[in-house]
């Protein structure tokens, strides 16, 4: 009887491991595969919709959360992009508290990028960029024409 219980426990455990594995296969983000986005639309800090086109130039999307310590720590690396004459850096968050976003901007001395801060009110970022059900903060997505890559900055 005890042997049967142990065998059942092992079978249940194996079944759980198999289900988790299958879940990762189906939920694993496919980086931009089958996603021929040509643009995304977000609201700026004045709640005006802005369309960002993916053309031949290089665009950087920095996904952050205002209260994320890792996001604050990585800002100097994001600012380094400026040294390479990269002007198209967009800061995207799904946090809707504009005061916290303004605090993030001020604390990190990002005032000159204030027009490049956007709020993802519809929480479409994961879908738009095939990031899967969870987005890690901070995440930097680089887009150059059809070439797209994701860099998790933790």
Short mmCIF file of N, CA and C in Angstrom, two decimals:
data_model
loop_
_atom_site.label_atom_id
_atom_site.label_comp_id
_atom_site.label_asym_id
_atom_site.label_seq_id
_atom_site.Cartn_x
_atom_site.Cartn_y
_atom_site.Cartn_z
N UNK A 1 0.82 -1.19 0.00
CA UNK A 1 0.00 0.00 0.00
C UNK A 1 0.87 1.27 0.00
N UNK A 2 1.93 1.25 0.84
CA UNK A 2 2.84 2.37 0.92
C UNK A 2 3.59 2.55 -0.40
N UNK A 3 3.93 1.46 -1.04
CA UNK A 3 4.61 1.49 -2.33
C UNK A 3 3.72 2.14 -3.39
N UNK A 4 2.45 1.83 -3.38
CA UNK A 4 1.50 2.41 -4.36
C UNK A 4 1.38 3.91 -4.14
N UNK A 5 1.33 4.35 -2.88
CA UNK A 5 1.24 5.78 -2.58
C UNK A 5 2.49 6.51 -3.08
N UNK A 6 3.65 5.91 -2.88
CA UNK A 6 4.89 6.54 -3.34
C UNK A 6 4.94 6.61 -4.86
N UNK A 7 4.48 5.59 -5.51
CA UNK A 7 4.44 5.58 -6.98
C UNK A 7 3.48 6.66 -7.48
N UNK A 8 2.32 6.79 -6.84
CA UNK A 8 1.36 7.83 -7.21
C UNK A 8 1.93 9.23 -7.01
N UNK A 9 2.65 9.44 -5.90
CA UNK A 9 3.27 10.74 -5.66
C UNK A 9 4.27 11.07 -6.75
N UNK A 10 5.07 10.09 -7.14
CA UNK A 10 6.06 10.29 -8.19
C UNK A 10 5.38 10.60 -9.52
N UNK A 11 4.31 9.88 -9.82
CA UNK A 11 3.57 10.12 -11.07
C UNK A 11 2.96 11.51 -11.10
N UNK A 12 2.38 11.94 -9.98
CA UNK A 12 1.79 13.27 -9.89
C UNK A 12 2.87 14.33 -10.07
N UNK A 13 4.01 14.13 -9.43
CA UNK A 13 5.12 15.06 -9.56
C UNK A 13 5.62 15.14 -11.00
N UNK A 14 5.77 14.00 -11.65
CA UNK A 14 6.18 13.98 -13.05
C UNK A 14 5.16 14.66 -13.95
N UNK A 15 3.89 14.45 -13.66
CA UNK A 15 2.84 15.10 -14.43
C UNK A 15 2.90 16.62 -14.28
N UNK A 16 3.13 17.08 -13.06
CA UNK A 16 3.26 18.53 -12.83
C UNK A 16 4.46 19.11 -13.57
N UNK A 17 5.57 18.41 -13.53
CA UNK A 17 6.76 18.87 -14.25
C UNK A 17 6.47 18.93 -15.75
N UNK A 18 5.81 17.94 -16.27
CA UNK A 18 5.46 17.91 -17.68
C UNK A 18 4.53 19.07 -18.04
N UNK A 19 3.54 19.34 -17.21
CA UNK A 19 2.62 20.45 -17.47
C UNK A 19 3.35 21.80 -17.44
N UNK A 20 4.25 21.98 -16.51
CA UNK A 20 5.03 23.22 -16.46
C UNK A 20 5.88 23.36 -17.71
N UNK A 21 6.52 22.28 -18.12
CA UNK A 21 7.35 22.30 -19.33
C UNK A 21 6.51 22.66 -20.56
N UNK A 22 5.37 22.05 -20.69
CA UNK A 22 4.48 22.34 -21.83
C UNK A 22 4.02 23.80 -21.78
N UNK A 23 3.75 24.29 -20.58
CA UNK A 23 3.36 25.70 -20.42
C UNK A 23 4.44 26.64 -20.90
N UNK A 24 5.70 26.35 -20.58
CA UNK A 24 6.80 27.20 -21.03
C UNK A 24 6.95 27.16 -22.54
N UNK A 25 6.69 26.02 -23.14
CA UNK A 25 6.79 25.92 -24.59
C UNK A 25 5.76 26.83 -25.26
N UNK A 26 4.53 26.82 -24.75
CA UNK A 26 3.47 27.60 -25.37
C UNK A 26 3.48 29.07 -24.95
N UNK A 27 3.97 29.38 -23.76
CA UNK A 27 4.00 30.77 -23.29
C UNK A 27 5.33 31.46 -23.56
N UNK A 28 6.31 30.71 -24.02
CA UNK A 28 7.62 31.27 -24.30
C UNK A 28 7.48 32.38 -25.34
N UNK A 29 7.99 33.57 -25.01
CA UNK A 29 7.84 34.66 -25.97
C UNK A 29 8.59 34.39 -27.26
N UNK A 30 7.94 34.64 -28.35
CA UNK A 30 8.56 34.54 -29.67
C UNK A 30 8.91 35.97 -30.06
N UNK A 31 10.17 36.28 -30.02
CA UNK A 31 10.58 37.66 -30.22
C UNK A 31 10.24 38.11 -31.63
N UNK A 32 9.18 38.87 -31.73
CA UNK A 32 8.74 39.49 -32.97
C UNK A 32 8.40 38.53 -34.09
N UNK A 33 8.41 37.24 -33.85
CA UNK A 33 8.08 36.34 -34.95
C UNK A 33 6.62 36.51 -35.32
N UNK A 34 6.34 36.46 -36.56
CA UNK A 34 4.98 36.62 -37.09
C UNK A 34 4.34 37.93 -36.64
N UNK A 35 5.15 38.89 -36.29
CA UNK A 35 4.62 40.17 -35.85
C UNK A 35 5.28 41.25 -36.70
N UNK A 36 4.63 41.63 -37.76
CA UNK A 36 5.20 42.61 -38.68
C UNK A 36 4.69 44.00 -38.36
N UNK A 37 4.88 44.41 -37.13
CA UNK A 37 4.48 45.74 -36.73
C UNK A 37 5.25 46.78 -37.52
N UNK A 38 4.56 47.80 -37.95
CA UNK A 38 5.22 48.90 -38.62
C UNK A 38 5.23 50.14 -37.74
N UNK A 39 4.43 50.09 -36.66
CA UNK A 39 4.37 51.21 -35.74
C UNK A 39 3.66 50.78 -34.46
N UNK A 40 3.77 51.60 -33.45
CA UNK A 40 3.00 51.43 -32.21
C UNK A 40 2.43 52.79 -31.84
N UNK A 41 1.34 52.79 -31.10
CA UNK A 41 0.73 54.04 -30.66
C UNK A 41 0.61 54.03 -29.15
N UNK A 42 1.14 55.08 -28.53
CA UNK A 42 1.06 55.25 -27.09
C UNK A 42 0.58 56.67 -26.80
N UNK A 43 0.15 56.89 -25.57
CA UNK A 43 -0.24 58.23 -25.13
C UNK A 43 0.95 58.90 -24.47
N UNK A 44 1.18 60.17 -24.82
CA UNK A 44 2.25 60.89 -24.15
C UNK A 44 1.77 61.34 -22.77
N UNK A 45 2.58 62.08 -22.05
CA UNK A 45 2.23 62.47 -20.69
C UNK A 45 1.07 63.46 -20.64
N UNK A 46 0.70 64.02 -21.79
CA UNK A 46 -0.48 64.89 -21.87
C UNK A 46 -1.70 64.13 -22.37
N UNK A 47 -1.60 62.81 -22.40
CA UNK A 47 -2.65 61.89 -22.86
C UNK A 47 -2.98 62.03 -24.34
N UNK A 48 -2.07 62.58 -25.12
CA UNK A 48 -2.26 62.67 -26.57
C UNK A 48 -1.65 61.44 -27.22
N UNK A 49 -2.40 60.84 -28.13
CA UNK A 49 -1.89 59.65 -28.82
C UNK A 49 -0.77 60.03 -29.78
N UNK A 50 0.27 59.21 -29.77
CA UNK A 50 1.42 59.43 -30.64
C UNK A 50 1.77 58.12 -31.31
N UNK A 51 1.90 58.16 -32.63
CA UNK A 51 2.27 56.98 -33.39
C UNK A 51 3.78 57.00 -33.63
N UNK A 52 4.44 55.91 -33.26
CA UNK A 52 5.89 55.78 -33.46
C UNK A 52 6.10 54.79 -34.60
N UNK A 53 6.67 55.28 -35.69
CA UNK A 53 6.88 54.45 -36.88
C UNK A 53 8.21 53.72 -36.81
N UNK A 54 8.21 52.48 -37.27
CA UNK A 54 9.44 51.71 -37.38
C UNK A 54 9.93 51.87 -38.82
N UNK A 55 10.82 52.77 -39.01
CA UNK A 55 11.37 52.92 -40.36
C UNK A 55 12.81 52.41 -40.33
N UNK A 56 13.64 52.88 -41.21
CA UNK A 56 14.99 52.32 -41.32
C UNK A 56 15.94 52.79 -40.22
N UNK A 57 15.56 53.84 -39.51
CA UNK A 57 16.45 54.31 -38.44
C UNK A 57 16.34 53.39 -37.22
N UNK A 58 17.28 53.52 -36.33
CA UNK A 58 17.29 52.71 -35.12
C UNK A 58 16.46 53.40 -34.05
N UNK A 59 15.57 52.62 -33.43
CA UNK A 59 14.69 53.12 -32.38
C UNK A 59 14.92 52.26 -31.14
N UNK A 60 14.95 52.91 -29.99
CA UNK A 60 15.08 52.20 -28.72
C UNK A 60 13.83 52.44 -27.88
N UNK A 61 13.27 51.36 -27.37
CA UNK A 61 12.16 51.45 -26.43
C UNK A 61 12.68 50.96 -25.08
N UNK A 62 12.62 51.82 -24.10
CA UNK A 62 13.04 51.47 -22.75
C UNK A 62 11.79 51.29 -21.91
N UNK A 63 11.48 50.05 -21.57
CA UNK A 63 10.30 49.76 -20.76
C UNK A 63 10.69 49.78 -19.30
N UNK A 64 10.00 50.60 -18.54
CA UNK A 64 10.38 50.81 -17.16
C UNK A 64 9.14 50.92 -16.28
N UNK A 65 9.39 50.92 -15.00
CA UNK A 65 8.35 51.19 -14.02
C UNK A 65 8.92 52.25 -13.09
N UNK A 66 8.21 53.34 -12.82
CA UNK A 66 8.77 54.45 -12.06
C UNK A 66 9.37 54.09 -10.70
N UNK A 67 8.84 53.07 -10.06
CA UNK A 67 9.32 52.71 -8.73
C UNK A 67 10.32 51.55 -8.76
N UNK A 68 10.84 51.26 -9.93
CA UNK A 68 11.77 50.13 -10.11
C UNK A 68 13.20 50.60 -9.87
N UNK A 69 13.84 50.06 -8.83
CA UNK A 69 15.23 50.43 -8.52
C UNK A 69 16.18 50.03 -9.63
N UNK A 70 15.96 48.87 -10.23
CA UNK A 70 16.83 48.42 -11.33
C UNK A 70 16.73 49.37 -12.52
N UNK A 71 15.54 49.92 -12.74
CA UNK A 71 15.35 50.86 -13.85
C UNK A 71 16.18 52.12 -13.63
N UNK A 72 16.18 52.61 -12.39
CA UNK A 72 16.95 53.81 -12.06
C UNK A 72 18.44 53.54 -12.20
N UNK A 73 18.88 52.38 -11.77
CA UNK A 73 20.31 52.05 -11.82
C UNK A 73 20.82 51.94 -13.26
N UNK A 74 19.96 51.61 -14.19
CA UNK A 74 20.39 51.36 -15.57
C UNK A 74 20.33 52.62 -16.45
N UNK A 75 19.75 53.69 -15.94
CA UNK A 75 19.60 54.92 -16.72
C UNK A 75 20.94 55.42 -17.31
N UNK A 76 22.05 55.39 -16.57
CA UNK A 76 23.31 55.84 -17.20
C UNK A 76 23.65 55.08 -18.49
N UNK A 77 23.35 53.78 -18.53
CA UNK A 77 23.61 53.00 -19.75
C UNK A 77 22.69 53.45 -20.89
N UNK A 78 21.45 53.78 -20.55
CA UNK A 78 20.51 54.25 -21.57
C UNK A 78 20.99 55.60 -22.10
N UNK A 79 21.47 56.46 -21.20
CA UNK A 79 21.96 57.77 -21.62
C UNK A 79 23.18 57.65 -22.52
N UNK A 80 23.95 56.57 -22.38
CA UNK A 80 25.12 56.37 -23.23
C UNK A 80 24.75 56.23 -24.70
N UNK A 81 23.53 55.84 -24.98
CA UNK A 81 23.10 55.73 -26.37
C UNK A 81 23.22 57.08 -27.08
N UNK A 82 23.09 58.13 -26.31
CA UNK A 82 23.19 59.48 -26.85
C UNK A 82 24.57 59.74 -27.47
N UNK A 83 25.60 59.13 -26.90
CA UNK A 83 26.96 59.30 -27.42
C UNK A 83 27.09 58.77 -28.83
N UNK A 84 26.19 57.87 -29.22
CA UNK A 84 26.23 57.27 -30.55
C UNK A 84 25.25 57.96 -31.49
N UNK A 85 24.89 59.20 -31.17
CA UNK A 85 23.95 60.01 -31.97
C UNK A 85 22.60 59.33 -32.13
N UNK A 86 22.18 58.64 -31.11
CA UNK A 86 20.87 57.99 -31.15
C UNK A 86 19.87 58.90 -30.45
N UNK A 87 18.97 59.42 -31.21
CA UNK A 87 17.98 60.35 -30.67
C UNK A 87 16.64 59.70 -30.37
N UNK A 88 16.37 58.58 -31.01
CA UNK A 88 15.05 57.96 -30.88
C UNK A 88 15.01 56.96 -29.74
N UNK A 89 14.97 57.50 -28.53
CA UNK A 89 14.82 56.69 -27.33
C UNK A 89 13.45 57.01 -26.75
N UNK A 90 12.63 55.98 -26.61
CA UNK A 90 11.28 56.16 -26.07
C UNK A 90 11.17 55.42 -24.75
N UNK A 91 10.66 56.09 -23.75
CA UNK A 91 10.49 55.52 -22.42
C UNK A 91 9.01 55.15 -22.27
N UNK A 92 8.74 53.87 -22.09
CA UNK A 92 7.36 53.38 -22.04
C UNK A 92 7.09 52.74 -20.68
N UNK A 93 5.94 53.08 -20.10
CA UNK A 93 5.52 52.47 -18.85
C UNK A 93 4.02 52.23 -18.90
N UNK A 94 3.55 51.28 -18.11
CA UNK A 94 2.11 51.11 -18.00
C UNK A 94 1.60 51.69 -16.67
N UNK A 95 2.50 52.35 -15.96
CA UNK A 95 2.09 53.05 -14.73
C UNK A 95 1.34 54.31 -15.12
N UNK A 96 0.19 54.53 -14.54
CA UNK A 96 -0.63 55.66 -14.94
C UNK A 96 -0.51 56.86 -14.00
N UNK A 97 0.27 56.74 -12.95
CA UNK A 97 0.45 57.82 -12.00
C UNK A 97 1.50 58.79 -12.57
N UNK A 98 1.02 59.90 -13.14
CA UNK A 98 1.92 60.84 -13.81
C UNK A 98 2.88 61.51 -12.82
N UNK A 99 2.46 61.66 -11.57
CA UNK A 99 3.36 62.25 -10.57
C UNK A 99 4.59 61.35 -10.37
N UNK A 100 4.38 60.04 -10.31
CA UNK A 100 5.50 59.11 -10.15
C UNK A 100 6.40 59.12 -11.38
N UNK A 101 5.80 59.26 -12.55
CA UNK A 101 6.59 59.32 -13.77
C UNK A 101 7.43 60.61 -13.78
N UNK A 102 6.81 61.73 -13.40
CA UNK A 102 7.55 63.00 -13.32
C UNK A 102 8.69 62.91 -12.31
N UNK A 103 8.45 62.24 -11.19
CA UNK A 103 9.50 62.05 -10.19
C UNK A 103 10.64 61.23 -10.76
N UNK A 104 10.30 60.18 -11.51
CA UNK A 104 11.32 59.35 -12.17
C UNK A 104 12.15 60.19 -13.13
N UNK A 105 11.49 61.03 -13.90
CA UNK A 105 12.18 61.90 -14.87
C UNK A 105 13.13 62.85 -14.15
N UNK A 106 12.64 63.49 -13.11
CA UNK A 106 13.45 64.47 -12.37
C UNK A 106 14.61 63.79 -11.65
N UNK A 107 14.32 62.71 -10.95
CA UNK A 107 15.35 62.00 -10.19
C UNK A 107 16.49 61.53 -11.07
N UNK A 108 16.16 61.11 -12.28
CA UNK A 108 17.17 60.56 -13.19
C UNK A 108 17.68 61.57 -14.22
N UNK A 109 17.31 62.84 -14.04
CA UNK A 109 17.77 63.92 -14.92
C UNK A 109 17.46 63.63 -16.38
N UNK A 110 16.21 63.29 -16.64
CA UNK A 110 15.78 62.94 -18.00
C UNK A 110 14.85 64.00 -18.59
N UNK A 111 14.93 65.22 -18.09
CA UNK A 111 14.02 66.27 -18.52
C UNK A 111 14.06 66.50 -20.04
N UNK A 112 15.24 66.37 -20.63
CA UNK A 112 15.33 66.63 -22.08
C UNK A 112 14.62 65.54 -22.90
N UNK A 113 14.30 64.41 -22.25
CA UNK A 113 13.56 63.33 -22.92
C UNK A 113 12.07 63.36 -22.58
N UNK A 114 11.62 64.36 -21.87
CA UNK A 114 10.24 64.37 -21.36
C UNK A 114 9.22 64.13 -22.48
N UNK A 115 9.48 64.63 -23.67
CA UNK A 115 8.56 64.42 -24.79
C UNK A 115 8.60 62.99 -25.32
N UNK A 116 9.54 62.19 -24.84
CA UNK A 116 9.68 60.81 -25.28
C UNK A 116 9.18 59.81 -24.24
N UNK A 117 8.44 60.29 -23.26
CA UNK A 117 7.84 59.42 -22.25
C UNK A 117 6.40 59.14 -22.63
N UNK A 118 6.04 57.86 -22.60
CA UNK A 118 4.70 57.45 -23.01
C UNK A 118 4.12 56.46 -22.01
N UNK A 119 2.79 56.46 -21.95
CA UNK A 119 2.08 55.55 -21.06
C UNK A 119 1.30 54.55 -21.90
N UNK A 120 1.47 53.30 -21.57
CA UNK A 120 0.76 52.21 -22.25
C UNK A 120 -0.54 51.93 -21.47
N UNK A 121 -1.53 52.79 -21.69
CA UNK A 121 -2.80 52.67 -20.96
C UNK A 121 -3.49 51.34 -21.23
N UNK A 122 -3.38 50.85 -22.44
CA UNK A 122 -4.08 49.62 -22.82
C UNK A 122 -3.28 48.37 -22.49
N UNK A 123 -2.08 48.56 -21.97
CA UNK A 123 -1.20 47.44 -21.61
C UNK A 123 -0.99 46.49 -22.80
N UNK A 124 -0.62 47.09 -23.93
CA UNK A 124 -0.44 46.33 -25.17
C UNK A 124 1.03 45.99 -25.45
N UNK A 125 1.92 46.46 -24.61
CA UNK A 125 3.35 46.27 -24.86
C UNK A 125 3.72 44.81 -25.03
N UNK A 126 3.26 43.96 -24.10
CA UNK A 126 3.61 42.54 -24.20
C UNK A 126 3.15 41.95 -25.52
N UNK A 127 1.96 42.32 -25.96
CA UNK A 127 1.42 41.83 -27.22
C UNK A 127 2.17 42.41 -28.41
N UNK A 128 2.34 43.73 -28.40
CA UNK A 128 2.98 44.39 -29.53
C UNK A 128 4.37 43.83 -29.82
N UNK A 129 5.11 43.52 -28.77
CA UNK A 129 6.48 43.09 -28.94
C UNK A 129 6.69 41.62 -28.63
N UNK A 130 5.61 40.87 -28.52
CA UNK A 130 5.68 39.43 -28.24
C UNK A 130 6.59 39.12 -27.05
N UNK A 131 6.36 39.82 -25.95
CA UNK A 131 7.19 39.63 -24.77
C UNK A 131 6.67 38.54 -23.86
N UNK A 132 5.53 37.97 -24.18
CA UNK A 132 4.94 36.97 -23.30
C UNK A 132 4.09 37.63 -22.24
N UNK A 133 3.59 36.85 -21.31
CA UNK A 133 2.63 37.39 -20.34
C UNK A 133 3.25 38.31 -19.29
N UNK A 134 4.57 38.26 -19.12
CA UNK A 134 5.22 39.06 -18.09
C UNK A 134 6.37 39.83 -18.72
N UNK A 135 6.46 41.11 -18.39
CA UNK A 135 7.58 41.91 -18.87
C UNK A 135 8.51 42.17 -17.70
N UNK A 136 9.80 41.96 -17.91
CA UNK A 136 10.79 42.25 -16.89
C UNK A 136 11.18 43.72 -17.02
N UNK A 137 11.29 44.39 -15.90
CA UNK A 137 11.75 45.78 -15.91
C UNK A 137 13.16 45.81 -15.37
N UNK A 138 14.05 46.55 -15.95
CA UNK A 138 13.90 47.26 -17.22
C UNK A 138 14.18 46.36 -18.42
N UNK A 139 13.59 46.68 -19.53
CA UNK A 139 13.82 45.97 -20.79
C UNK A 139 14.05 47.01 -21.88
N UNK A 140 15.05 46.77 -22.69
CA UNK A 140 15.35 47.66 -23.80
C UNK A 140 15.12 46.89 -25.10
N UNK A 141 14.29 47.44 -25.96
CA UNK A 141 14.04 46.82 -27.27
C UNK A 141 14.64 47.73 -28.33
N UNK A 142 15.43 47.14 -29.19
CA UNK A 142 16.05 47.88 -30.28
C UNK A 142 15.38 47.47 -31.58
N UNK A 143 15.00 48.46 -32.37
CA UNK A 143 14.36 48.19 -33.65
C UNK A 143 15.09 48.97 -34.72
N UNK A 144 15.52 48.25 -35.74
CA UNK A 144 16.13 48.91 -36.91
C UNK A 144 15.48 48.29 -38.13
N UNK A 145 14.50 49.00 -38.69
CA UNK A 145 13.74 48.45 -39.81
C UNK A 145 13.03 47.19 -39.38
N UNK A 146 13.34 46.08 -40.02
CA UNK A 146 12.73 44.79 -39.69
C UNK A 146 13.52 44.02 -38.63
N UNK A 147 14.73 44.49 -38.33
CA UNK A 147 15.55 43.82 -37.33
C UNK A 147 15.17 44.31 -35.95
N UNK A 148 14.81 43.39 -35.08
CA UNK A 148 14.37 43.75 -33.75
C UNK A 148 15.04 42.84 -32.74
N UNK A 149 15.45 43.41 -31.62
CA UNK A 149 16.05 42.58 -30.58
C UNK A 149 15.65 43.11 -29.21
N UNK A 150 15.66 42.21 -28.26
CA UNK A 150 15.27 42.54 -26.88
C UNK A 150 16.47 42.33 -25.98
N UNK A 151 16.72 43.31 -25.13
CA UNK A 151 17.80 43.21 -24.16
C UNK A 151 17.21 43.48 -22.79
N UNK A 152 17.26 42.49 -21.93
CA UNK A 152 16.77 42.66 -20.57
C UNK A 152 17.91 43.22 -19.74
N UNK A 153 17.68 44.35 -19.13
CA UNK A 153 18.75 45.06 -18.44
C UNK A 153 18.65 44.90 -16.94
N UNK A 154 18.89 43.72 -16.41
CA UNK A 154 18.83 43.57 -14.96
C UNK A 154 20.21 43.22 -14.47
#
